[in-house]
Amino acid sequence: MPRIAIAWFRRDLRVQDHPALTAAVEEADVVVPVFVLDDRLLALHDGAPNRRWFMRESLVALRDELAARGAALRILRGDSRSVVPALVRETHADAVYVTRDVSGTGRHRDHAVAERLARDGVELHAKRGQYVHEPDELVTGDGAPYRVFTPYARAWLARPRRSPLAAPSRIPGPAEARPDDVPDLGPPTADPALMPDPGEPAARERLHTWVDGGLATYHETRNRLDRQGTSRLSQDLRFGLLSATEVVHAADRPGPGPEAFIRELAWRDFYAQVLWHQLDATTSPFRPAARAMRWRDDREALEAWRDGRTGYPVVDAAMRQLHATGFVPNRARMIVASFLAKDLLIDPRLGEAEFMRHLTDGDPASNDGGWQWSAGTGTDPQPFVRVFNPVLQGTRFDPDGDYVRRWVPELRAIEGAAVHEPWTLQEDVHRATGYPGRIVDHAAARERALAAFAEAGLDRREDDRGRRD
DNA sequence: TATATGTTCGG
DNA sequence: CGAACATAT
């Protein structure tokens, strides 16, 4: 009897550096690749049309990569906990190979599937592959998970990395099998022309363009909003079109640019690790002090923030870029997050949800980690309350105002950095632009935020370290 | 991966 | 006088 393995794809839509796929090919005679479209998961985050579209197109590319190597991708619909075991029975498979998933939903799903398969004597092989270092691989001296990034990064960098695996040259699928159709899952809400090309080959081309181009000066340009100073690989890591290991391997060159870039991948692993250990998941155990925080219930302000009409140009530019493209560079994410949580004193979880609806790279661990860093509710040990000054951030990272003019067309007639402070224009000039006035005064809002954070105890960091209640 | 404010110092 | 630096929050 030939050994039959199922290669179950999820957030790893690639064939290169895919430990689970490689193991399946090595250990079985026949490999059945499968992807499950789970309607329940697809409905999350209001359907997240940008991610759904990008994923669907990337699945088409994966189907083609697999077909070129001899295997036909099966597309199943339904609950993985029943359709995967059903496929195992149908194909008489002996084993199922997956890339280990650490997110809450994925973890529970895999646990349930593994249990069901075990009853039929079939093992679920969960291989590494989503991170450079898996969430349970790095622990502090006393065996506890890291809460602070700097020591985590030190350990992360010191740990030897595995080498990327080549794509299997041949993947022996069942004889005469044909790939299933990949159903249309609907258009994105962003403009596809402004989104990165989906699929592993396009992602790899982006990676090579990046390491031969912007990477060398990444440390200088990463925060610049008026040019592409970042890699634009986030959605590729989100869907596993590239493995983080491959990205680090390609970027591992001497110099401050590569060093700063690789450190960002350590942040990705760090936040995955935080979520894995449930240290500060936004939705469940908020920091005790954060639970005491009295966020303002201000629907109008929330909508102004969401729609990019706060009257602060760099904030509005970023929110409009988010909706138009499904992407915002990290600096702009921090600016709008600070504005919502500090200037508007609105619950950052509402902002987090808005990001998850639109970001093509939306990932619970990284998104939550970033929001909590900005909101000051996470593990980050800064002893002060960070309040970004939107004018200062704008003039520093968009010094000529090009970013604002690109995304806020009302302000296109205003030249130079003056575009960051339209309220200083002559009143009739400002009014003629049609651009809204400020919904809050930053200086006053800053004082209000400092007072509110102090009242909740969020300006002190030592009290809740390691305590859970 | 911060801001605001005060101080110092060179042009 | 503004840039650069130091320091408190």
XYZ file of C-alpha atoms (C1' of nucleotides) in Angstrom:
489
model
C 0.000 0.000 0.000
C 1.386 3.420 -0.925
C 1.631 5.932 1.867
C -0.774 8.839 1.298
C -0.377 12.229 2.951
C -2.549 15.292 2.966
C -0.789 18.655 2.796
C -3.262 21.071 4.332
C -2.491 24.698 3.415
C -3.679 27.623 5.548
C -1.490 30.674 6.072
C 1.369 29.179 4.073
C 0.368 29.581 0.414
C 3.771 28.730 -1.024
C 5.867 25.786 -2.135
C 9.318 27.144 -1.258
C 10.686 26.801 2.271
C 7.613 24.901 3.353
C 8.701 22.337 5.994
C 5.268 20.681 6.177
C 5.000 20.224 2.408
C 8.575 19.002 2.183
C 7.967 16.494 4.977
C 4.805 15.240 3.271
C 6.655 14.765 -0.013
C 9.531 12.985 1.700
C 7.455 10.707 3.874
C 4.623 9.719 1.543
C 4.236 8.302 -1.950
C 1.185 10.367 -2.778
C 0.470 13.912 -1.576
C -2.993 15.470 -1.660
C -2.797 19.251 -1.226
C -5.917 20.863 0.179
C -7.237 24.252 1.218
C -10.423 24.712 3.230
C -12.660 27.720 2.674
C -14.358 28.066 6.013
C -17.363 30.368 5.707
C -17.208 31.132 9.395
C -13.582 32.273 9.153
C -14.248 34.163 5.936
C -16.940 36.151 7.693
C -14.552 37.389 10.397
C -13.692 41.094 10.499
C -16.747 41.953 8.391
C -15.441 39.704 5.668
C -12.196 41.680 5.269
C -12.691 41.910 1.488
C -9.109 43.031 0.821
C -7.629 40.001 2.530
C -10.214 37.684 1.026
C -9.428 38.909 -2.473
C -5.670 38.721 -1.945
C -5.968 35.242 -0.481
C -8.158 34.000 -3.326
C -5.746 35.240 -5.978
C -2.816 33.773 -4.059
C -4.637 30.442 -3.931
C -4.912 30.494 -7.713
C -1.151 31.026 -7.898
C -0.573 28.191 -5.423
C -2.803 25.869 -7.463
C -0.631 26.613 -10.496
C 2.637 26.069 -8.613
C 1.363 22.733 -7.320
C 0.003 21.667 -10.707
C 3.353 22.415 -12.340
C 4.883 19.936 -9.879
C 2.319 17.212 -10.430
C -0.244 17.745 -7.670
C -3.847 18.931 -7.906
C -5.045 21.338 -5.212
C -8.350 20.366 -3.628
C -10.574 23.207 -2.420
C -13.059 22.235 0.267
C -15.801 24.313 1.832
C -17.063 23.998 5.343
C -15.794 23.481 8.855
C -12.230 22.142 8.854
C -13.029 19.984 11.865
C -15.317 17.854 9.750
C -14.165 18.295 6.143
C -10.506 17.462 6.790
C -11.248 14.159 8.553
C -13.736 13.429 5.755
C -11.049 13.989 3.129
C -8.720 11.698 5.058
C -11.295 8.913 4.849
C -12.056 9.587 1.195
C -8.398 9.489 0.146
C -7.368 6.762 2.638
C -4.621 9.092 3.824
C -2.215 7.983 6.538
C -1.194 11.422 7.791
C -1.935 15.160 7.556
C 0.814 17.781 7.402
C 0.286 21.415 8.386
C 2.287 24.473 9.273
C 1.729 25.069 12.955
C -0.647 27.948 13.637
C -0.516 29.862 16.906
C -3.491 32.193 16.682
C -6.330 31.396 19.067
C -8.777 30.214 16.426
C -6.210 28.208 14.471
C -4.848 26.588 17.582
C -8.243 25.402 18.774
C -9.158 24.215 15.297
C -5.941 22.200 14.980
C -6.418 20.702 18.404
C -9.943 19.581 17.486
C -8.859 18.194 14.110
C -5.919 16.339 15.645
C -8.222 14.724 18.183
C -10.659 13.582 15.544
C -7.934 12.221 13.290
C -6.349 10.384 16.192
C -9.532 8.324 16.582
C -8.889 6.972 13.077
C -5.227 6.424 13.908
C -4.105 9.315 11.701
C -1.586 11.840 12.956
C -1.652 15.594 12.388
C 1.963 16.620 11.860
C 2.296 20.285 12.832
C 5.578 21.613 11.448
C 7.227 24.950 11.997
C 7.205 27.442 9.168
C 5.297 30.573 10.071
C 7.984 32.273 12.137
C 11.737 32.571 12.291
C 11.605 31.276 15.854
C 8.412 29.640 17.059
C 6.509 31.236 19.949
C 7.542 28.628 22.506
C 11.162 28.447 21.383
C 12.511 31.429 23.290
C 11.994 31.808 27.022
C 13.744 33.881 29.677
C 16.289 32.450 32.114
C 13.558 31.379 34.523
C 11.528 29.732 31.792
C 8.941 32.505 31.565
C 7.873 34.063 28.279
C 9.416 37.400 27.333
C 7.364 40.516 28.017
C 9.937 43.076 27.000
C 11.120 43.296 23.432
C 14.784 44.239 23.893
C 15.903 41.107 25.764
C 13.672 39.032 23.486
C 15.401 40.472 20.426
C 18.797 39.727 21.917
C 17.897 36.062 22.393
C 16.136 35.939 19.008
C 19.210 37.228 17.173
C 21.566 34.913 19.028
C 19.585 31.783 18.217
C 20.780 29.901 15.129
C 18.368 30.004 12.212
C 17.524 27.114 9.946
C 18.292 27.407 6.244
C 15.368 27.829 3.833
C 14.224 24.670 2.056
C 13.979 24.477 -1.714
C 10.567 23.850 -3.233
C 9.978 20.154 -3.927
C 10.711 19.667 -7.627
C 7.966 17.068 -7.860
C 4.882 16.614 -5.721
C 3.317 13.243 -6.574
C -0.430 13.768 -6.498
C -3.035 11.058 -7.046
C -3.129 9.831 -10.653
C -5.632 11.622 -12.896
C -6.558 14.145 -10.201
C -7.534 17.605 -11.478
C -7.295 20.764 -9.412
C -10.595 22.088 -8.068
C -11.803 25.489 -9.182
C -10.943 28.318 -6.832
C -14.267 30.090 -6.306
C -14.529 33.826 -6.749
C -14.705 35.344 -3.281
C -15.603 38.849 -4.340
C -13.732 42.063 -5.055
C -11.629 44.028 -2.595
C -12.898 47.326 -1.210
C -9.507 48.852 -2.014
C -8.412 49.530 -5.579
C -6.715 46.332 -6.874
C -4.430 48.517 -8.997
C -3.055 49.962 -5.745
C -2.590 46.573 -4.090
C 0.468 44.301 -4.384
C 0.260 41.466 -6.888
C -0.890 38.278 -5.115
C 0.806 34.893 -5.243
C 4.153 33.418 -4.297
C 6.044 34.314 -7.499
C 5.035 37.986 -7.257
C 5.950 38.029 -3.578
C 9.377 36.596 -4.277
C 9.957 39.206 -6.949
C 9.063 41.892 -4.377
C 11.535 40.357 -1.947
C 14.378 40.460 -4.466
C 13.548 44.000 -5.571
C 13.603 44.995 -1.904
C 16.881 43.385 -0.862
C 18.617 44.793 -3.943
C 16.990 48.189 -3.502
C 15.598 49.900 -0.440
C 16.959 47.499 2.162
C 20.394 49.157 2.396
C 18.900 52.477 3.514
C 15.939 51.053 5.414
C 17.129 52.492 8.732
C 16.935 55.993 7.261
C 13.841 55.772 5.082
C 11.578 53.397 7.028
C 9.640 56.229 8.636
C 9.318 58.393 5.580
C 5.696 58.628 4.506
C 6.408 60.462 1.254
C 8.374 57.626 -0.327
C 8.378 53.856 -0.206
C 10.844 53.322 2.596
C 9.452 49.965 3.727
C 9.557 46.532 2.139
C 5.828 46.121 1.369
C 6.175 42.422 2.198
C 3.716 42.356 5.110
C 0.832 40.731 3.236
C 3.270 38.146 1.856
C 4.267 37.167 5.387
C 0.631 37.260 6.490
C -0.404 34.672 3.913
C 2.893 32.806 3.941
C 3.654 33.528 0.292
C 7.149 33.890 1.684
C 8.439 32.314 4.875
C 9.901 34.693 7.442
C 12.976 32.478 7.374
C 13.418 33.053 3.655
C 12.981 36.799 4.094
C 15.585 37.009 6.877
C 17.927 34.783 4.907
C 17.661 37.041 1.854
C 18.054 40.224 3.912
C 20.914 38.966 6.081
C 23.599 41.337 4.868
C 25.986 43.594 6.756
C 24.923 47.150 7.484
C 22.455 49.175 9.514
C 19.627 48.855 6.956
C 19.431 45.057 6.993
C 19.958 45.049 10.755
C 16.979 47.345 11.347
C 14.830 45.384 8.892
C 15.580 42.004 10.467
C 14.725 43.488 13.835
C 11.214 44.130 12.514
C 10.838 40.415 11.846
C 11.811 39.853 15.461
C 8.890 42.129 16.391
C 6.611 39.888 14.364
C 7.798 36.807 16.268
C 7.625 38.728 19.549
C 3.976 39.647 19.112
C 3.121 36.097 18.026
C 4.784 34.916 21.191
C 2.847 37.412 23.314
C -0.414 36.160 21.839
C 0.626 32.533 22.181
C 1.195 33.047 25.890
C -1.936 35.236 26.095
C 0.030 37.863 27.959
C -2.029 40.807 26.814
C -4.629 39.781 24.283
C -6.707 42.877 23.602
C -9.995 41.111 23.495
C -9.662 39.015 26.639
C -7.331 39.803 29.526
C -6.623 43.471 29.104
C -4.078 44.826 31.558
C -5.805 45.392 34.895
C -5.052 49.099 34.693
C -6.245 49.207 31.080
C -9.584 47.826 32.168
C -9.924 50.796 34.492
C -9.373 53.172 31.596
C -12.493 55.190 30.839
C -12.589 55.516 27.053
C -14.901 58.089 25.572
C -18.020 56.972 23.784
C -17.990 59.400 20.873
C -19.442 57.986 17.712
C -18.991 61.185 15.725
C -15.310 61.436 16.559
C -14.807 57.748 15.776
C -16.401 58.208 12.369
C -14.349 61.311 11.655
C -11.222 59.323 12.484
C -12.345 56.373 10.390
C -13.237 58.498 7.373
C -10.175 60.719 7.465
C -11.735 64.046 8.414
C -10.228 64.870 11.787
C -8.716 68.077 10.450
C -5.189 66.754 11.118
C -3.801 66.162 7.625
C -1.314 63.390 8.337
C -3.961 61.442 10.293
C -6.539 61.873 7.560
C -4.058 60.990 4.808
C -3.241 57.703 6.531
C -6.865 56.672 7.028
C -7.678 57.463 3.433
C -4.636 55.514 2.276
C -5.854 52.566 4.359
C -9.218 52.527 2.649
C -7.857 53.150 -0.829
C -5.057 50.579 -0.748
C -5.520 48.167 2.176
C -2.122 49.210 3.441
C -0.487 51.896 5.589
C 3.203 52.058 6.521
C 3.909 51.389 10.174
C 4.777 54.985 11.045
C 1.352 56.084 9.827
C -0.297 53.237 11.752
C 1.304 54.531 14.939
C 0.220 58.087 14.189
C -3.452 57.244 13.674
C -3.462 54.809 16.592
C -2.048 57.434 18.924
C -4.592 59.944 17.666
C -7.561 57.644 18.313
C -6.431 56.405 21.716
C -4.876 59.613 23.047
C -6.270 62.664 21.256
C -9.774 61.231 20.991
C -9.587 58.922 24.036
C -11.540 56.297 22.115
C -11.123 52.605 22.906
C -8.212 51.385 20.766
C -10.005 48.090 20.214
C -12.374 49.952 17.902
C -9.386 51.150 15.885
C -7.897 47.692 15.916
C -11.134 46.323 14.441
C -11.157 48.998 11.743
C -7.618 48.013 10.766
C -8.613 44.336 10.647
C -11.450 45.162 8.289
C -9.143 46.812 5.768
C -5.513 45.752 6.115
C -4.469 43.192 3.512
C -1.755 42.152 5.947
C -4.139 42.143 8.927
C -2.858 39.655 11.458
C -4.293 39.413 14.980
C -0.943 39.122 16.759
C 0.871 41.942 14.969
C -2.155 44.216 14.765
C -2.967 43.788 18.415
C 0.665 44.163 19.408
C 1.019 47.363 17.427
C -2.189 48.835 18.803
C -1.305 48.029 22.365
C 2.134 49.536 21.873
C 0.480 52.725 20.641
C -2.311 52.730 23.210
C 0.087 52.060 26.051
C -1.925 49.087 27.274
C 0.443 46.275 26.328
C 3.675 44.769 27.627
C 5.780 47.712 26.480
C 7.590 49.099 29.532
C 7.961 52.785 28.553
C 7.585 54.769 31.767
C 5.781 57.661 30.086
C 2.551 58.029 28.142
C 3.322 58.380 24.458
C 1.251 61.052 22.801
C 2.210 61.680 19.207
C 2.006 65.274 18.064
C 0.442 64.935 14.587
C 2.041 68.140 13.321
C 5.477 67.136 14.537
C 5.086 63.632 13.097
C 3.915 65.115 9.812
C 6.708 67.643 9.407
C 9.306 65.088 10.476
C 8.256 62.170 8.289
C 6.542 63.997 5.436
C 8.734 67.101 5.363
C 7.512 68.440 2.023
C 3.895 67.437 2.532
C 3.810 65.143 -0.511
C 2.151 62.289 1.410
C -0.668 64.525 2.618
C -1.267 66.003 -0.815
C -1.359 62.527 -2.355
C -4.166 61.264 -0.111
C -5.965 64.478 0.818
C -6.815 66.090 -2.509
C -8.535 69.079 -0.883
C -5.109 70.261 0.257
C -3.293 69.879 -3.062
C -3.076 73.609 -3.600
C -1.137 74.118 -0.364
C 2.601 73.959 -0.937
C 5.285 72.469 1.263
C 5.077 71.622 4.950
C 2.389 74.243 5.501
C -0.029 71.511 4.470
C 0.388 69.969 7.931
C -1.206 72.985 9.616
C -4.051 74.161 7.405
C -5.618 76.010 10.364
C -2.737 78.503 10.227
C -3.727 79.490 6.703
C -5.759 82.624 6.150
C -9.292 81.756 7.115
C -10.782 82.205 3.642
C -7.960 80.149 2.085
C -8.602 77.340 4.549
C -12.327 77.482 3.928
C -11.856 77.423 0.167
C -10.038 74.075 0.366
C -13.127 72.365 1.757
C -10.877 70.571 4.249
C -12.435 70.238 7.729
C -11.292 72.079 10.805
C -9.684 70.209 13.721
C -12.097 68.104 15.755
C -9.862 68.518 18.816
C -7.086 70.853 19.821
C -4.019 68.664 20.175
C -2.449 70.501 23.104
C -5.665 70.324 25.117
C -6.339 66.733 24.031
C -2.859 65.752 25.118
C -3.447 67.114 28.617
C -6.794 65.348 28.782
C -5.154 62.059 27.745
C -2.336 62.368 30.275
C -4.892 62.996 33.008
C -7.092 60.057 31.929
C -4.141 57.670 31.736
C -2.894 58.824 35.119
C -6.321 58.309 36.625
C -6.428 54.742 35.311
C -2.923 54.088 36.594
C -1.597 53.560 33.081
C 1.246 56.017 33.618
C 2.857 53.601 36.034
C 4.223 50.356 34.706
C 5.583 48.431 37.689
C 2.331 47.594 39.462
C 0.922 45.007 37.112
C 4.054 43.267 35.944
C 3.442 39.556 36.093
C 0.156 39.900 37.878
C -3.028 38.401 36.522
C -6.386 38.739 38.100
C 10.088 53.347 17.305
C 7.927 60.326 22.006
C 7.023 65.084 23.540
C 7.800 69.310 25.803
C 10.759 72.274 27.891
C 14.825 74.136 29.389
C 19.883 74.780 28.636
C 23.951 75.184 25.981
C 26.641 76.535 22.231
C 28.213 77.900 17.602
C 27.423 81.066 13.766
C 18.778 82.876 17.167
C 18.194 78.306 16.011
C 20.174 73.791 16.251
C 21.694 70.425 19.390
C 21.530 68.376 23.546
C 19.711 67.067 28.238
C 16.119 65.881 31.046
C 11.417 65.130 33.103
C 7.222 63.022 32.229
